[in-house]
XYZ file of C-alpha atoms in Angstrom:
449
model
C 53.845 79.775 28.839
C 52.062 77.953 31.792
C 52.990 75.704 34.681
C 53.749 76.178 38.381
C 57.797 76.773 37.176
C 56.702 79.696 34.705
C 56.289 83.206 36.223
C 54.998 86.120 34.366
C 56.363 89.255 36.263
C 53.446 91.278 35.378
C 50.914 88.643 37.089
C 53.194 87.670 40.337
C 50.923 88.892 43.182
C 52.920 91.080 45.691
C 54.773 94.077 43.878
C 54.510 96.194 41.112
C 56.935 95.050 38.158
C 56.565 98.404 36.445
C 57.680 100.307 39.639
C 59.973 97.452 40.815
C 60.685 94.636 38.309
C 63.810 93.911 41.060
C 61.385 93.408 43.922
C 59.235 90.911 42.047
C 61.845 88.930 40.738
C 63.672 88.591 44.120
C 60.004 87.664 45.464
C 59.759 84.850 42.629
C 62.931 83.412 43.543
C 62.019 83.147 46.972
C 58.949 81.006 45.920
C 61.093 78.833 43.883
C 63.560 78.169 46.483
C 60.619 77.499 48.712
C 58.811 75.310 46.577
C 61.852 73.311 45.363
C 63.255 72.349 48.689
C 64.203 69.047 48.305
C 67.798 68.196 47.039
C 66.864 64.646 45.668
C 63.565 63.866 45.368
C 62.829 60.835 43.213
C 65.751 61.489 40.998
C 65.228 64.984 40.654
C 63.849 68.146 43.012
C 64.994 71.437 41.677
C 64.197 71.687 38.106
C 64.209 75.470 38.227
C 61.958 77.941 36.566
C 61.303 80.509 33.682
C 60.720 84.124 34.524
C 58.994 85.940 31.472
C 59.122 89.613 31.071
C 56.626 90.962 28.415
C 57.297 93.991 26.221
C 57.261 96.977 28.546
C 59.418 99.564 30.613
C 60.263 98.176 34.009
C 62.171 100.012 36.632
C 64.448 98.275 38.740
C 64.847 99.730 42.144
C 65.900 96.582 43.726
C 68.795 94.545 42.993
C 68.139 91.062 41.940
C 69.987 88.576 43.490
C 69.893 84.930 42.039
C 71.172 82.167 43.923
C 69.584 79.358 42.365
C 70.794 77.061 39.523
C 68.585 76.256 36.427
C 66.784 79.797 36.141
C 66.099 81.596 32.914
C 64.947 84.878 32.712
C 63.586 85.769 29.380
C 61.757 88.655 27.461
C 60.254 89.395 24.128
C 62.861 91.713 22.306
C 66.196 93.113 23.275
C 64.789 96.749 22.208
C 68.241 98.057 21.257
C 68.244 101.614 19.682
C 71.170 104.082 20.076
C 71.027 106.601 22.898
C 74.229 108.063 21.996
C 72.820 109.610 18.939
C 69.764 110.315 20.977
C 71.441 112.584 23.482
C 74.009 114.178 20.684
C 71.005 115.428 18.604
C 69.659 118.897 19.438
C 65.989 118.786 21.156
C 64.345 120.593 17.955
C 65.128 117.697 16.265
C 64.275 114.877 18.525
C 60.610 116.489 18.692
C 60.116 114.717 15.026
C 61.628 111.557 15.879
C 59.541 108.386 15.812
C 61.124 107.159 19.255
C 63.602 108.389 21.585
C 64.253 105.359 24.138
C 65.044 101.760 23.866
C 62.082 99.396 23.725
C 61.173 95.839 23.845
C 60.938 93.810 27.437
C 63.359 97.054 28.699
C 64.478 96.628 32.207
C 65.848 100.738 33.416
C 68.319 100.411 36.128
C 67.231 102.575 38.747
C 69.039 101.643 41.609
C 68.822 104.289 44.461
C 71.712 106.935 44.467
C 74.649 106.047 46.449
C 73.979 102.312 46.009
C 75.507 101.642 42.559
C 79.163 101.735 43.872
C 81.625 100.093 41.985
C 81.578 96.728 41.425
C 78.912 94.259 42.450
C 76.579 96.591 44.333
C 75.911 98.505 41.268
C 74.751 95.438 39.280
C 70.959 95.158 38.156
C 71.507 91.350 38.451
C 73.863 89.771 40.731
C 74.480 86.253 40.685
C 76.453 83.879 42.887
C 76.655 81.689 45.796
C 79.298 79.824 47.948
C 79.513 76.137 48.662
C 79.300 73.061 45.977
C 78.144 72.485 43.456
C 78.581 75.862 41.495
C 75.763 77.598 40.653
C 74.971 76.183 37.352
C 72.656 76.948 34.000
C 71.454 80.493 34.704
C 70.081 82.008 31.349
C 69.267 85.666 30.165
C 67.610 85.904 27.039
C 65.753 88.300 24.917
C 65.217 91.627 26.960
C 67.014 95.029 27.503
C 69.101 96.412 30.416
C 68.944 100.093 30.121
C 71.206 102.124 32.266
C 69.373 105.350 31.013
C 72.157 107.889 31.552
C 75.836 108.392 31.862
C 77.137 110.868 34.619
C 79.486 114.034 34.504
C 83.029 113.233 35.284
C 84.068 116.933 35.386
C 84.410 117.181 31.801
C 80.907 118.981 31.293
C 79.591 116.100 28.910
C 77.833 113.902 30.806
C 75.930 111.732 28.289
C 79.283 110.668 26.667
C 81.383 109.984 29.578
C 79.961 106.115 29.846
C 80.242 106.486 33.283
C 77.386 105.822 35.941
C 78.599 103.102 38.068
C 75.977 100.679 36.753
C 76.461 96.998 35.570
C 73.799 94.735 33.970
C 74.763 91.489 34.931
C 77.485 90.582 37.660
C 78.589 87.036 38.246
C 80.571 87.021 41.361
C 81.455 83.298 41.941
C 82.004 80.298 40.004
C 79.624 79.118 37.522
C 78.915 76.371 34.853
C 77.009 76.298 31.448
C 75.544 80.021 31.615
C 73.796 81.435 28.613
C 73.476 85.059 27.610
C 71.610 85.292 24.150
C 69.667 87.744 22.377
C 70.044 90.626 25.073
C 70.324 94.064 24.481
C 72.575 96.143 27.032
C 72.991 99.787 26.817
C 74.248 102.960 28.644
C 75.937 100.923 31.552
C 79.493 101.401 32.924
C 79.602 97.724 32.779
C 77.606 95.554 30.485
C 78.645 91.763 31.722
C 81.051 90.982 34.503
C 81.485 87.586 35.050
C 83.985 85.873 37.161
C 85.400 82.303 37.370
C 83.337 81.244 34.312
C 83.209 77.455 32.803
C 81.416 76.639 29.595
C 79.962 79.986 29.052
C 78.032 80.881 26.150
C 77.707 84.605 24.888
C 75.732 84.559 21.979
C 73.942 87.054 19.530
C 73.466 89.764 21.850
C 73.488 93.682 21.238
C 76.072 94.993 23.835
C 77.153 98.704 22.686
C 77.207 102.272 23.923
C 78.678 100.859 27.362
C 81.786 101.720 29.104
C 82.918 98.121 29.017
C 80.981 95.448 27.058
C 81.956 91.672 28.174
C 84.647 91.325 30.955
C 85.670 87.696 31.931
C 87.348 88.270 35.282
C 88.859 85.644 37.840
C 89.949 82.740 35.663
C 87.988 80.262 33.661
C 87.696 77.909 30.593
C 85.985 76.325 27.513
C 83.531 79.688 26.831
C 82.269 81.101 23.842
C 81.780 84.749 22.754
C 80.307 84.523 19.120
C 77.954 86.482 17.028
C 77.608 89.652 18.976
C 77.383 93.135 18.043
C 79.533 95.018 20.647
C 80.729 98.435 21.114
C 82.447 100.166 24.481
C 83.618 103.324 25.115
C 87.086 104.973 24.745
C 87.950 104.112 28.432
C 86.701 100.512 28.283
C 87.264 97.267 26.738
C 84.582 95.603 24.110
C 85.818 92.040 24.680
C 88.221 91.606 27.918
C 89.306 88.307 29.501
C 91.898 87.457 32.290
C 93.549 83.992 33.030
C 91.436 82.137 30.672
C 91.803 79.227 28.512
C 89.904 77.835 25.639
C 88.214 80.918 24.983
C 86.691 81.015 21.309
C 85.761 84.636 19.972
C 84.239 84.113 16.393
C 82.049 86.111 14.075
C 81.718 89.017 16.181
C 81.076 92.650 14.900
C 82.817 94.972 17.140
C 82.144 98.758 16.587
C 84.571 101.333 17.083
C 85.362 103.786 20.229
C 86.170 101.028 22.544
C 89.941 101.543 23.992
C 90.400 98.189 22.686
C 88.471 95.442 20.461
C 89.646 92.741 22.323
C 92.148 92.368 25.455
C 93.223 89.151 26.827
C 95.482 89.088 29.938
C 97.091 86.116 30.755
C 95.017 84.046 28.245
C 96.110 81.051 26.667
C 95.050 78.418 24.140
C 92.201 80.633 22.633
C 91.136 81.608 19.353
C 89.930 84.788 17.752
C 88.751 83.711 14.394
C 86.291 85.305 11.653
C 85.472 88.663 13.281
C 85.329 92.117 12.013
C 87.190 94.639 14.263
C 86.593 98.262 13.713
C 88.330 100.591 15.895
C 89.314 104.854 15.775
C 92.698 104.045 17.933
C 95.512 101.944 18.066
C 95.698 98.892 20.616
C 92.643 97.196 18.871
C 93.800 93.805 20.024
C 96.043 93.123 22.907
C 97.407 89.973 24.336
C 99.038 91.020 27.344
C 100.809 89.398 30.284
C 102.354 86.353 28.662
C 99.604 85.227 26.401
C 100.549 81.901 25.171
C 99.352 79.497 22.324
C 96.587 81.684 21.035
C 95.276 81.637 17.573
C 94.313 84.909 15.991
C 93.106 84.146 12.006
C 91.281 85.215 9.326
C 90.071 88.376 11.228
C 89.323 91.800 9.673
C 90.797 94.600 11.149
C 90.038 98.396 10.400
C 91.498 101.289 11.858
C 90.378 105.021 10.891
C 89.782 108.210 12.280
C 86.457 109.277 14.396
C 84.200 110.802 11.847
C 81.280 111.741 14.182
C 81.874 115.422 15.442
C 80.727 114.774 18.993
C 83.054 112.268 19.547
C 86.209 113.531 17.798
C 87.387 115.034 20.820
C 87.996 111.659 22.802
C 90.413 108.780 22.435
C 92.176 106.092 24.161
C 95.292 107.974 25.022
C 97.446 105.631 22.744
C 99.664 106.533 20.069
C 100.583 105.158 16.511
C 103.740 103.824 17.909
C 101.747 101.526 20.419
C 100.461 98.930 17.600
C 97.122 98.192 16.255
C 97.647 94.442 17.366
C 100.262 94.260 20.160
C 101.807 90.751 21.350
C 103.332 90.293 25.285
C 103.719 86.579 24.904
C 105.094 83.222 23.414
C 103.982 80.563 20.715
C 100.922 82.527 19.277
C 99.787 82.529 15.832
C 98.818 85.540 13.885
C 98.014 84.575 10.276
C 95.540 85.359 7.477
C 94.221 88.386 8.831
C 93.171 91.598 6.863
C 94.437 94.885 8.661
C 93.730 98.307 6.998
C 94.703 101.339 8.750
C 93.313 104.398 6.733
C 93.962 107.809 8.367
C 94.873 111.208 7.279
C 98.558 111.630 7.960
C 97.708 114.828 9.799
C 96.528 112.767 12.722
C 99.205 110.150 13.162
C 100.576 110.705 16.610
C 103.669 111.458 16.983
C 103.453 113.591 13.953
C 105.562 112.389 11.278
C 105.855 108.704 12.855
C 105.433 105.325 10.981
C 102.373 104.174 12.733
C 103.299 100.315 13.839
C 100.543 97.726 12.940
C 101.872 94.475 14.370
C 104.121 95.019 17.678
C 105.590 92.266 19.386
C 106.784 93.515 22.507
C 108.217 90.571 24.350
C 107.818 86.337 24.038
C 109.363 84.263 21.605
C 108.075 81.441 19.247
C 105.229 83.668 17.759
C 104.450 82.905 14.430
C 102.947 85.710 12.085
C 102.484 84.864 8.192
C 100.617 85.781 5.395
C 98.404 88.787 7.009
C 97.231 91.373 4.250
C 98.109 94.904 5.580
C 96.737 97.961 3.672
C 97.645 101.252 4.808
C 96.484 104.438 3.205
C 96.058 107.958 3.619
C 93.524 110.360 2.654
C 92.420 113.837 3.409
C 89.809 113.994 6.083
C 86.526 116.091 4.733
C 85.061 118.450 6.557
C 82.348 117.266 8.241
C 79.079 119.926 8.210
C 76.307 117.112 8.884
C 74.130 117.487 11.900
C 74.978 115.259 14.845
C 71.810 113.290 14.367
C 73.397 112.028 10.905
C 75.853 109.463 12.926
C 74.812 106.654 10.668
C 75.423 108.453 7.238
C 78.389 110.000 8.685
C 80.239 106.554 9.694
C 79.171 104.682 6.689
C 79.979 107.442 4.218
C 83.568 107.484 5.866
C 83.455 103.635 5.810
C 82.805 103.460 2.005
C 85.228 106.062 1.092
C 87.990 104.086 -1.072
C 88.865 107.032 -3.720
C 91.805 109.254 -3.778
C 93.835 106.884 -1.516
C 97.374 107.025 -1.258
C 100.089 104.818 0.355
C 100.494 105.472 4.007
C 104.178 104.556 5.243
C 103.965 101.949 8.168
C 105.915 99.708 10.195
C 103.943 96.339 9.545
C 105.830 94.273 11.882
C 108.107 95.581 14.764
C 109.553 92.709 16.766
C 111.250 94.399 20.171
C 114.809 93.464 20.985
C 113.536 91.280 23.989
C 111.354 89.497 21.897
C 113.480 86.435 20.002
C 112.845 83.016 17.838
C 109.846 84.603 16.501
C 108.931 83.837 12.551
C 107.449 86.710 10.475
C 106.491 85.476 6.753
C 105.013 87.278 4.060
C 103.641 90.647 6.187
C 105.539 93.278 4.467
C 108.631 93.857 2.562
C 112.128 94.397 3.573
C 111.568 98.248 4.346
C 108.285 97.627 6.412
C 109.658 95.014 8.869
C 111.800 95.813 11.745
C 113.308 92.862 13.612
C 116.595 91.596 14.442
C 117.423 89.330 11.731
C 119.734 86.987 13.716
C 117.201 86.401 16.157
C 114.239 85.881 14.511
C 113.232 83.855 11.217
C 111.931 86.450 8.445
C 110.726 86.412 4.741
C 109.726 89.484 3.153
C 106.404 90.003 0.732
C 108.021 90.405 -2.621
C 108.174 93.906 -4.240
C 106.788 94.628 -7.792
C 109.339 94.535 -10.065
C 112.016 92.629 -8.240
């Protein structure tokens, strides 16, 4: 990589990128603005630049502030490895590990104590500007942003709180055509917080073990969240969006433990298709605050119980009557999804209740059809595996399909406030609860009838 608009943080004079990469990148941005000052010069003038971060560990003591378009910050590896497993493994076992920290091109968020207040102040990378046009075409690619540690919230279990008031990337102003690809974000209270996005692409990232992973706030349109590995903490959202239209959420693998896999608030005319969602709690998918005309199709949903001992004491505070999928809005289509719930009946909350799978709380014109709902119960085995065995414990639980018995559930519940909805082939007469005078219903046939 060479040329006057290509920078290497380790070669830039003035500052030490290993000690404070934030100060070095800010100095580079100042140089770009100094050299590219002409708004219109021979049909151009501000081509932007590329800032390269080679593999290595770089402490970020100074927040990076980006107020120029056409800037790409790129590394050579997202470097993700699980810090959650590492921090829940006894020290004597860690002595034999090959590595204990994330790697690749790794930016360690080391903002001074007290500066990491909630919101933009705690962000490693803060992007925004006022005036016209909107800031455009800022790209982040192929490096790691690591919050390093969580902090105690009074429960004496600091590394499992998902809280440290740190954010990876915070976009504070209206923006156009941003790209975030191939990134690894870990141990941040907020991974990505992006306001007022237009044509945003979040592709092929690994954003996990964060309090909240992806948050699209303010309002926006025509954005894509695709092919990501995502997993939030029990108090946060894996994918959250508010007041957006035209979002595509596709082909993501969303890990359990987030309070929700997808939470839409006031989102319209968007699609959630072809994803794999796994959750330990109810409220996996929430369409809240009058979400309308959204398509939820061909996804795989799995809800089971947390099998890993260190995290079994935590949950998102919702009971099984809340609904795995919850709809507050009108004219949404929920079709051709596979929904599995596998849980020992001992852990159903409230005790003795029938878990609700699809819960339509309000709205009209929702079309719920041809969803295959599989509800089973299995006695939870005693787990005597070491804390370091998170992978084998979770995979063992996933692959366990023997000795299953049917679990009595309400496959679809339509509240009285919701009318003129259609439910087709999503449960038999005993499994679907709705006012048949106010809604259209066709039961899934029972065997032998």
